[in-house]
Coordinates of C-alpha atoms in Angstrom, one line a residue:
Chain A
M1 CA 0.2 0.3 -0.3
K2 CA 2.9 2.4 0.8
R3 CA 4.3 1.8 -2.6
F4 CA 1.0 2.5 -4.3
F5 CA 1.3 6.3 -2.5
K6 CA 4.7 6.4 -3.9
T7 CA 4.0 5.5 -7.3
A8 CA 5.0 8.0 -10.2
A9 CA 1.0 8.0 -11.0
F10 CA -0.3 8.8 -7.7
K11 CA 1.6 11.6 -7.0
S12 CA 0.5 12.9 -10.3
F13 CA -3.0 12.3 -9.4
A14 CA -2.8 14.1 -6.1
V15 CA -0.8 16.9 -7.5
L16 CA -3.1 17.2 -10.6
M17 CA -6.0 17.3 -7.9
A18 CA -4.4 19.7 -5.7
V19 CA -4.3 22.2 -8.6
L20 CA -7.8 21.4 -9.8
V21 CA -9.6 21.7 -6.5
A22 CA -7.4 24.8 -5.2
G23 CA -9.0 26.7 -8.6
S24 CA -12.6 25.5 -8.0
A25 CA -12.2 26.5 -4.5
L26 CA -11.2 30.2 -6.1
S27 CA -13.8 30.1 -8.2
L28 CA -16.3 29.5 -5.5
A29 CA -14.9 32.1 -3.4
T30 CA -15.0 34.7 -5.7
R31 CA -18.7 33.7 -6.3
G32 CA -19.2 32.5 -9.8
K33 CA -16.1 33.2 -11.8
A34 CA -14.6 30.4 -13.9
S35 CA -11.4 28.7 -12.3
P36 CA -8.5 30.1 -13.4
V37 CA -7.4 26.9 -14.8
V38 CA -10.1 27.0 -17.4
S39 CA -9.7 30.5 -17.9
A40 CA -6.1 29.8 -18.7
L41 CA -7.2 27.5 -21.1
S42 CA -9.9 29.2 -22.5
W43 CA -7.6 31.5 -23.8
V44 CA -6.5 29.4 -25.9
T45 CA -9.3 27.2 -27.1
S46 CA -11.8 30.1 -27.4
P47 CA -10.2 31.5 -30.8
L48 CA -10.4 27.6 -32.0
Q49 CA -13.9 27.2 -30.6
S50 CA -15.1 30.3 -32.7
L51 CA -13.2 28.7 -35.7
C52 CA -14.9 25.7 -35.5
A53 CA -18.3 27.0 -35.1
S54 CA -18.1 28.8 -37.9
A55 CA -16.7 25.7 -39.9
A56 CA -19.6 23.3 -38.7
N57 CA -22.2 26.5 -39.6
S58 CA -20.4 26.6 -43.2
F59 CA -21.1 23.0 -43.2
R60 CA -24.5 22.9 -42.1
D61 CA -25.1 25.5 -44.8
F62 CA -23.6 24.0 -47.6
F63 CA -25.2 20.4 -47.0
G64 CA -28.6 22.2 -46.5
Y65 CA -28.5 22.2 -50.2
F66 CA -29.4 18.7 -49.9
R67 CA -32.2 18.5 -48.0
S68 CA -34.9 16.6 -48.8
S69 CA -37.0 18.0 -51.0
A70 CA -40.3 17.4 -48.9
A71 CA -39.1 19.0 -46.0
L72 CA -38.0 22.1 -48.1
Q73 CA -41.2 22.2 -49.7
A74 CA -43.3 21.9 -46.1
Q75 CA -40.9 25.1 -45.0
L76 CA -42.2 26.9 -48.0
A77 CA -45.6 26.1 -47.8
A78 CA -45.2 27.2 -43.7
K79 CA -43.6 30.2 -45.2
E80 CA -46.4 31.3 -47.9
E81 CA -49.1 30.8 -45.2
E82 CA -47.1 33.1 -42.5
L83 CA -46.7 35.9 -45.6
A84 CA -50.3 35.2 -46.5
L85 CA -51.6 35.9 -43.1
Y86 CA -48.9 39.1 -42.8
R87 CA -50.6 40.2 -46.3
D88 CA -53.6 39.8 -44.5
R89 CA -53.0 42.1 -41.7
L90 CA -51.1 44.6 -44.1
V91 CA -54.6 44.8 -45.9
D92 CA -56.5 45.7 -42.3
Y93 CA -53.8 48.1 -41.4
D94 CA -53.8 50.4 -44.7
K95 CA -58.3 50.4 -44.3
T96 CA -57.8 51.2 -40.2
R97 CA -55.3 53.8 -41.3
Q98 CA -57.1 55.2 -43.8
K99 CA -60.0 55.5 -42.0
L100 CA -58.3 57.1 -39.3
E101 CA -57.3 60.0 -41.8
L102 CA -61.1 60.2 -42.5
Y103 CA -61.9 60.4 -39.4
E104 CA -59.6 63.0 -38.1
Q105 CA -60.8 65.1 -40.9
F106 CA -64.2 64.5 -39.8
L107 CA -63.2 65.3 -36.3
E108 CA -61.8 69.1 -37.5
L109 CA -65.0 69.9 -39.6
K110 CA -67.3 68.5 -37.0
E111 CA -65.1 71.1 -34.6
E112 CA -65.7 73.7 -36.9
N113 CA -69.5 73.1 -37.0
P114 CA -71.0 71.2 -34.4
K115 CA -74.6 71.8 -35.5
D116 CA -73.6 69.7 -38.7
Q117 CA -75.0 66.2 -38.7
F118 CA -72.9 63.8 -41.0
Q119 CA -72.6 60.5 -42.1
E120 CA -70.2 58.2 -43.2
A121 CA -70.0 56.1 -46.4
S122 CA -67.9 54.1 -48.4
I123 CA -68.2 54.0 -52.6
I124 CA -69.2 50.8 -53.6
G125 CA -69.5 51.1 -57.1
G126 CA -69.3 53.5 -60.4
E127 CA -65.9 55.5 -61.1
P128 CA -65.8 58.7 -59.3
A129 CA -62.8 59.6 -61.6
G130 CA -64.8 58.4 -64.5
Q131 CA -65.9 60.2 -67.1
F132 CA -68.8 62.6 -65.5
G133 CA -67.9 61.0 -62.3
S134 CA -70.6 59.2 -60.3
F135 CA -70.6 56.4 -57.8
T136 CA -72.9 54.8 -55.7
L137 CA -72.6 54.9 -51.9
N138 CA -73.1 52.2 -49.2
R139 CA -75.8 54.0 -47.2
G140 CA -79.3 55.4 -48.0
S141 CA -82.3 56.7 -46.9
A142 CA -82.4 54.2 -43.6
A143 CA -79.1 56.0 -42.5
G144 CA -80.9 59.5 -43.1
I145 CA -79.5 60.4 -46.8
S146 CA -81.6 62.3 -48.8
V147 CA -81.4 63.4 -52.5
N148 CA -79.5 66.8 -52.5
D149 CA -77.5 65.8 -49.6
P150 CA -73.9 67.3 -50.1
V151 CA -71.0 64.7 -49.8
L152 CA -67.7 65.8 -48.6
V153 CA -64.2 64.1 -47.9
G154 CA -62.8 66.6 -45.3
K155 CA -63.4 70.4 -46.2
N156 CA -63.6 69.4 -49.6
L157 CA -66.8 69.3 -51.9
V158 CA -67.1 65.8 -53.9
G159 CA -70.7 66.1 -55.0
I160 CA -74.6 65.8 -54.4
V161 CA -76.5 63.1 -53.8
T162 CA -79.0 62.4 -56.6
A163 CA -80.9 59.3 -55.5
T164 CA -81.4 57.5 -52.7
E165 CA -82.6 53.7 -52.0
L166 CA -83.1 52.1 -48.4
S167 CA -79.2 51.3 -48.3
S168 CA -77.8 52.7 -50.9
C169 CA -77.6 56.1 -52.9
T170 CA -76.2 57.7 -55.7
V171 CA -73.8 60.5 -56.4
K172 CA -73.0 63.1 -58.8
T173 CA -69.7 64.4 -58.6
I174 CA -69.1 68.2 -59.2
L175 CA -67.4 66.8 -62.6
H176 CA -70.4 66.2 -63.7
P177 CA -72.1 68.6 -66.0
E178 CA -75.4 68.9 -64.4
V179 CA -74.0 69.9 -60.9
H180 CA -73.8 73.5 -60.6
V181 CA -72.4 75.0 -57.5
I182 CA -72.8 78.5 -56.6
V183 CA -68.9 79.6 -55.2
Y184 CA -66.8 82.3 -54.6
E185 CA -63.4 83.0 -54.4
T186 CA -62.3 83.5 -51.1
A187 CA -59.2 86.5 -52.1
T188 CA -61.6 88.3 -54.6
G189 CA -65.0 87.9 -53.3
E190 CA -66.3 87.3 -56.6
F191 CA -69.5 85.0 -57.4
G192 CA -69.7 82.4 -59.7
W193 CA -71.0 78.7 -60.4
T194 CA -69.5 75.6 -61.3
N195 CA -69.9 74.2 -65.0
T196 CA -68.1 71.4 -67.0
T197 CA -67.9 70.3 -70.7
P198 CA -66.9 66.9 -71.7
A199 CA -63.1 67.7 -72.6
L200 CA -62.9 69.5 -69.4
A201 CA -64.1 66.9 -67.4
Q202 CA -62.2 64.0 -69.3
Q203 CA -59.1 66.0 -67.8
G204 CA -61.0 66.1 -64.3
L205 CA -61.2 69.9 -64.3
L206 CA -64.1 72.3 -63.7
S207 CA -65.1 76.2 -65.0
I208 CA -66.3 79.4 -63.6
P209 CA -68.1 80.7 -66.4
E210 CA -69.2 84.1 -67.5
L211 CA -66.9 86.1 -65.6
L212 CA -65.9 89.7 -66.0
R213 CA -63.2 90.2 -68.6
S214 CA -62.1 92.7 -65.5
T215 CA -62.0 89.5 -63.1
A216 CA -59.4 90.0 -60.6
I217 CA -59.6 86.2 -59.8
A218 CA -56.2 84.7 -60.8
G219 CA -54.3 81.2 -60.6
G220 CA -53.8 79.8 -57.4
G221 CA -57.2 81.5 -56.4
L222 CA -59.2 79.2 -53.6
I223 CA -62.5 78.8 -54.8
C224 CA -65.3 77.6 -52.0
T225 CA -69.1 77.3 -51.7
S226 CA -70.9 80.2 -51.2
S227 CA -73.8 80.9 -48.8
E228 CA -76.0 82.0 -51.5
S229 CA -76.0 78.2 -52.5
K230 CA -79.3 76.6 -50.8
Y231 CA -77.8 72.7 -51.1
Y232 CA -74.3 73.4 -49.8
P233 CA -73.2 75.3 -46.6
A234 CA -71.0 77.8 -47.3
G235 CA -67.2 77.4 -46.7
L236 CA -66.6 73.9 -48.4
I237 CA -63.4 74.1 -50.6
V238 CA -64.3 73.4 -54.5
G239 CA -61.1 73.8 -55.9
T240 CA -58.1 75.9 -57.1
V241 CA -58.0 78.2 -60.1
Q242 CA -55.6 76.4 -63.0
E243 CA -56.0 79.8 -65.3
V244 CA -58.3 82.2 -66.5
R245 CA -59.4 82.2 -70.0
M246 CA -60.8 85.4 -72.2
D247 CA -63.8 84.2 -74.5
D248 CA -63.0 85.2 -78.0
Q249 CA -66.7 85.1 -78.6
S250 CA -68.0 87.3 -75.9
L251 CA -66.8 89.6 -73.3
S252 CA -66.9 87.4 -70.2
A253 CA -63.7 85.2 -68.8
T254 CA -63.6 81.6 -68.1
A255 CA -61.7 80.5 -64.8
I256 CA -60.3 76.8 -65.1
L257 CA -60.3 74.9 -61.4
K258 CA -58.5 71.7 -60.2
P259 CA -60.9 70.2 -57.7
A260 CA -59.7 69.7 -54.2
A261 CA -60.9 66.3 -54.0
H262 CA -58.5 63.8 -55.3
F263 CA -61.4 61.4 -57.2
E264 CA -58.8 58.6 -58.2
S265 CA -57.9 57.4 -55.0
L266 CA -61.6 58.1 -53.0
R267 CA -63.2 55.1 -51.2
D268 CA -64.8 56.7 -48.3
V269 CA -66.7 60.1 -47.8
F270 CA -69.5 62.1 -45.1
V271 CA -72.7 62.9 -46.3
L272 CA -74.0 66.0 -44.8
T273 CA -77.4 65.2 -44.1
E274 CA -78.1 67.9 -41.9
F275 CA -76.5 71.7 -41.5
Chain B
M1 CA 25.9 1.0 -27.9
L2 CA 24.6 3.1 -31.1
A3 CA 21.9 0.4 -31.9
Y4 CA 20.5 1.0 -28.0
T5 CA 21.0 5.0 -28.4
T6 CA 18.9 5.1 -31.5
A7 CA 17.0 2.2 -30.2
R8 CA 16.2 5.0 -27.6
S9 CA 15.6 7.9 -29.2
G10 CA 13.3 6.0 -31.7
K11 CA 11.5 5.3 -28.6
K12 CA 11.0 9.0 -27.1
R13 CA 10.0 10.3 -30.5
N14 CA 7.3 7.3 -31.1
R15 CA 5.8 8.7 -27.3
Y16 CA 6.0 12.0 -28.2
L17 CA 3.9 11.4 -31.0
R18 CA 1.6 9.0 -29.8
R19 CA 0.6 11.9 -27.2
L20 CA 0.7 14.6 -29.5
L21 CA -1.7 12.2 -31.7
L22 CA -3.9 11.4 -28.3
G23 CA -3.8 15.1 -27.5
L24 CA -5.6 16.0 -30.6
L25 CA -7.9 13.5 -30.1
V26 CA -9.0 14.9 -27.2
L27 CA -8.9 18.4 -28.6
F28 CA -11.3 16.8 -31.9
A29 CA -13.4 15.2 -29.5
A30 CA -14.0 18.7 -27.5
M31 CA -14.8 20.3 -30.1
A32 CA -17.0 17.8 -31.5
Q33 CA -19.2 17.7 -28.5
N34 CA -19.1 21.6 -27.3
V35 CA -19.5 23.2 -30.8
P36 CA -21.2 20.7 -31.7
W37 CA -20.6 18.8 -34.5
L38 CA -22.1 15.1 -33.7
P39 CA -25.6 14.9 -35.1
A40 CA -28.1 15.0 -32.0
F41 CA -31.3 12.1 -32.2
F42 CA -34.3 13.4 -30.9
G43 CA -32.7 16.5 -29.2
V44 CA -30.5 14.0 -27.6
R45 CA -26.2 14.6 -28.1
A46 CA -23.5 12.4 -27.2
L47 CA -20.4 12.8 -24.6
L48 CA -17.8 12.0 -26.5
L49 CA -14.8 13.2 -24.2
L50 CA -16.0 10.9 -21.3
P51 CA -15.3 7.3 -23.6
L52 CA -12.1 8.6 -25.1
V53 CA -10.8 9.3 -21.5
V54 CA -11.6 6.1 -20.5
S55 CA -9.8 4.5 -23.7
I56 CA -6.7 6.6 -23.2
A57 CA -6.7 5.6 -19.4
V58 CA -7.0 2.2 -20.4
L59 CA -4.5 2.2 -23.1
E60 CA -1.9 4.6 -22.2
Q61 CA 0.5 5.0 -19.2
E62 CA -1.0 5.8 -16.0
V63 CA 0.4 9.3 -15.5
P64 CA -0.1 10.5 -19.2
A65 CA -3.7 9.2 -19.0
I66 CA -4.1 11.2 -15.8
C67 CA -2.9 14.4 -17.5
F68 CA -5.0 13.5 -20.5
G69 CA -7.8 13.2 -18.1
A70 CA -7.6 16.6 -16.7
L71 CA -7.2 18.0 -20.3
A72 CA -10.5 16.7 -21.4
G73 CA -12.2 17.8 -18.4
L74 CA -10.7 21.5 -18.7
L75 CA -11.7 22.0 -22.5
W76 CA -15.1 20.5 -21.4
D77 CA -15.2 22.9 -18.4
V78 CA -14.4 25.8 -21.0
S79 CA -17.8 25.5 -22.7
A80 CA -20.0 24.6 -19.6
Q81 CA -22.7 26.2 -18.0
D82 CA -20.9 26.1 -14.6
P83 CA -17.0 26.6 -15.4
R84 CA -15.4 26.0 -12.0
G85 CA -13.7 23.2 -13.0
W86 CA -15.8 20.4 -11.8
H87 CA -15.7 18.1 -15.1
A88 CA -11.6 18.6 -14.7
L89 CA -12.0 16.9 -11.6
F90 CA -14.4 14.4 -12.6
L91 CA -12.1 13.2 -15.9
T92 CA -8.9 13.1 -13.9
V93 CA -10.8 10.8 -11.4
I94 CA -11.9 8.5 -13.5
A95 CA -9.1 8.6 -15.7
F96 CA -6.9 7.9 -12.5
I97 CA -9.2 4.9 -11.5
C98 CA -9.5 3.1 -14.6
A99 CA -5.6 3.7 -14.9
M100 CA -5.5 1.9 -11.9
L101 CA -7.6 -0.8 -12.1
M102 CA -6.3 -1.5 -15.8
R103 CA -2.7 -1.8 -14.3
Y104 CA -3.8 -4.1 -10.7
L105 CA -6.6 -6.0 -11.9
F106 CA -8.3 -5.7 -15.8
N107 CA -7.2 -6.9 -18.3
C108 CA -7.2 -4.9 -21.6
N109 CA -9.8 -5.8 -23.9
L110 CA -13.2 -3.9 -25.3
L111 CA -15.5 -5.8 -22.6
T112 CA -13.2 -4.0 -20.2
V113 CA -13.3 -0.8 -21.6
G114 CA -16.9 -0.9 -21.9
L115 CA -17.8 -1.8 -18.7
L116 CA -15.0 1.1 -17.3
G117 CA -17.0 3.6 -19.9
F118 CA -20.3 2.6 -18.6
A119 CA -19.7 3.3 -15.2
A120 CA -18.6 6.6 -15.7
A121 CA -20.7 7.7 -17.8
A122 CA -23.7 6.3 -16.2
L123 CA -22.0 7.8 -13.0
Y124 CA -21.7 11.4 -14.5
L125 CA -25.2 11.4 -16.0
F126 CA -27.2 10.3 -12.6
A127 CA -24.8 12.9 -11.2
R128 CA -26.3 15.2 -13.5
W129 CA -29.8 14.4 -13.4
A130 CA -30.1 14.3 -9.7
L131 CA -28.3 18.1 -9.5
D132 CA -30.4 19.6 -12.1
S133 CA -33.9 18.0 -10.5
L134 CA -33.0 19.0 -6.9
V135 CA -33.0 22.7 -8.2
P136 CA -35.5 24.4 -5.6
G137 CA -39.0 23.8 -7.2
V138 CA -38.4 20.9 -9.5
G139 CA -37.9 18.0 -7.9
L140 CA -36.8 14.7 -9.1
D141 CA -37.9 14.5 -12.8
F142 CA -38.3 11.0 -14.2
E143 CA -39.4 12.4 -17.3
A144 CA -36.2 13.7 -18.1
L145 CA -34.3 11.0 -16.9
L146 CA -36.2 8.8 -19.6
R147 CA -36.4 10.9 -22.2
F148 CA -32.8 12.8 -22.2
Y149 CA -30.4 11.1 -19.7
L150 CA -30.7 7.6 -20.7
P151 CA -30.9 8.0 -24.0
R152 CA -27.5 10.5 -23.8
L153 CA -26.5 7.3 -21.8
V154 CA -26.9 5.0 -24.7
Y155 CA -25.7 7.4 -27.5
T156 CA -22.7 8.0 -25.5
M157 CA -22.0 4.4 -25.0
A158 CA -22.8 3.5 -28.6
L159 CA -19.3 5.9 -29.7
L160 CA -17.4 4.2 -26.8
P161 CA -16.3 1.1 -29.5
L162 CA -15.0 3.7 -31.8
C163 CA -13.3 5.6 -29.4
Y164 CA -11.4 2.7 -28.2
W165 CA -10.6 1.6 -31.7
L166 CA -8.9 5.0 -32.2
V167 CA -6.8 4.8 -29.4
R168 CA -5.5 1.8 -29.9
A169 CA -5.0 2.5 -33.7
V170 CA -2.6 5.4 -32.4
V171 CA -1.0 3.5 -29.6
R172 CA -0.4 0.6 -32.0
K173 CA 1.1 2.6 -34.6
T174 CA 3.3 4.8 -32.2
S175 CA 4.4 1.7 -29.7
R176 CA 6.5 -1.1 -30.0
R177 CA 5.1 -2.7 -26.4
Q178 CA 2.1 -4.9 -26.9
V179 CA -0.4 -3.0 -25.9
G180 CA -1.4 -2.9 -22.3
E181 CA 1.2 -5.2 -21.2
H182 CA 5.0 -4.9 -20.1
I183 CA 7.2 -7.1 -22.2
K184 CA 10.6 -8.0 -20.9
E185 CA 13.6 -8.0 -23.6
E186 CA 16.1 -10.5 -23.0
G187 CA 19.9 -8.8 -23.3
N188 CA 21.0 -6.2 -22.0
I189 CA 20.0 -4.7 -18.4
G190 CA 19.7 -1.4 -19.5
Q191 CA 17.3 -2.2 -22.2
I192 CA 15.1 -3.8 -19.6
R193 CA 15.2 -1.3 -17.5
A194 CA 14.5 1.5 -20.4
A195 CA 11.8 -0.9 -21.8
E196 CA 10.2 -1.3 -17.9
R197 CA 10.4 2.9 -17.3
E198 CA 8.3 3.0 -20.5

């Protein structure tokens, strides 16, 4: 037995154990830090370990190309499902954002005219930007809408209700030749009424005919509804003056307007049911 | 005399080569276990260092075997969750016990190595299971034992023959002795003592 304790093996074992136990004890005493022996070795092996890890990742990526097609197809199907879900959410988000913008405009309008009554509606048919633009809304007489109610988006005049059903109504926009609005120019105070021709309507423009040749209306002027009109409240924005043309055949002038409402992107509107 | 000196330097060279190769094997096994390169089956990974240390302890001389055990344990600790040197202590003790058993009691064969390897791996994994389960609020988790630790033991034991044959190949190629035995050369007393010192 004594010879056993004198062997080189036992002595080596005892020395190694003493060093390792001392390192572990020091680690315990320093509350969680690694043993000094381990730390010293990690200084050498950590770079090697990083190298091996990157080699392993490259190896794994390379052999990923040879994975079975069934596994890849399953992954693809799962990703496509996830993509469809995110697309739906994006559509919902866009709709919600548009509604929010609309309601912000409505809030501003309501705060300025607290006695006015509005009904929100969405376009379900027709093309607002089409020739002589008219469209159908998803609200009708059941929602309190009646013929000759003005249709707005924010403070911009869009058109007028011309026919109602129980749950829908037809609107003719200000681009329609049958729709005429009594307006005034805010800077000069000059009155007029809106009109359009097929050629102008195709370009999405209106006109205010029969102005005096000496009119002070100029390009950039803001055109709003006048209080003289019985169908529209005063102050709704109709459009801005693009140019003033002098008629060759008469002593009058015609102002060409660009409507304030964007008919191409129109989706949701407000119908003024009471003012 | 010249033949004796040449033979002696040749043995030294073989010895260093053997230990270098075994050191590289230990390093490779540590990387394979910790990086990890070894594939996982149902989330279970093998402990490659354990069977390797047992194989080295059985086939190599006692002092180098203990040193390799300590080295393997330290390499394990570098990547372990608790780097306080417990694996180094454990593998050093395992290497010492295996080396002593081979020197005084057992013959070197795959069965012996298998039994020693199984005992070492089982001891380690049961100790880990007990320690992990006794974390306050967990209690003994028998499901984890069946689903994780026992499969890990099986996977580790499956790699033991590979480790044994690799180490044996290295030792055989770099040693003129019969594996696991001390031989006595007839003739010059100095040569006999040199062989015994090896």
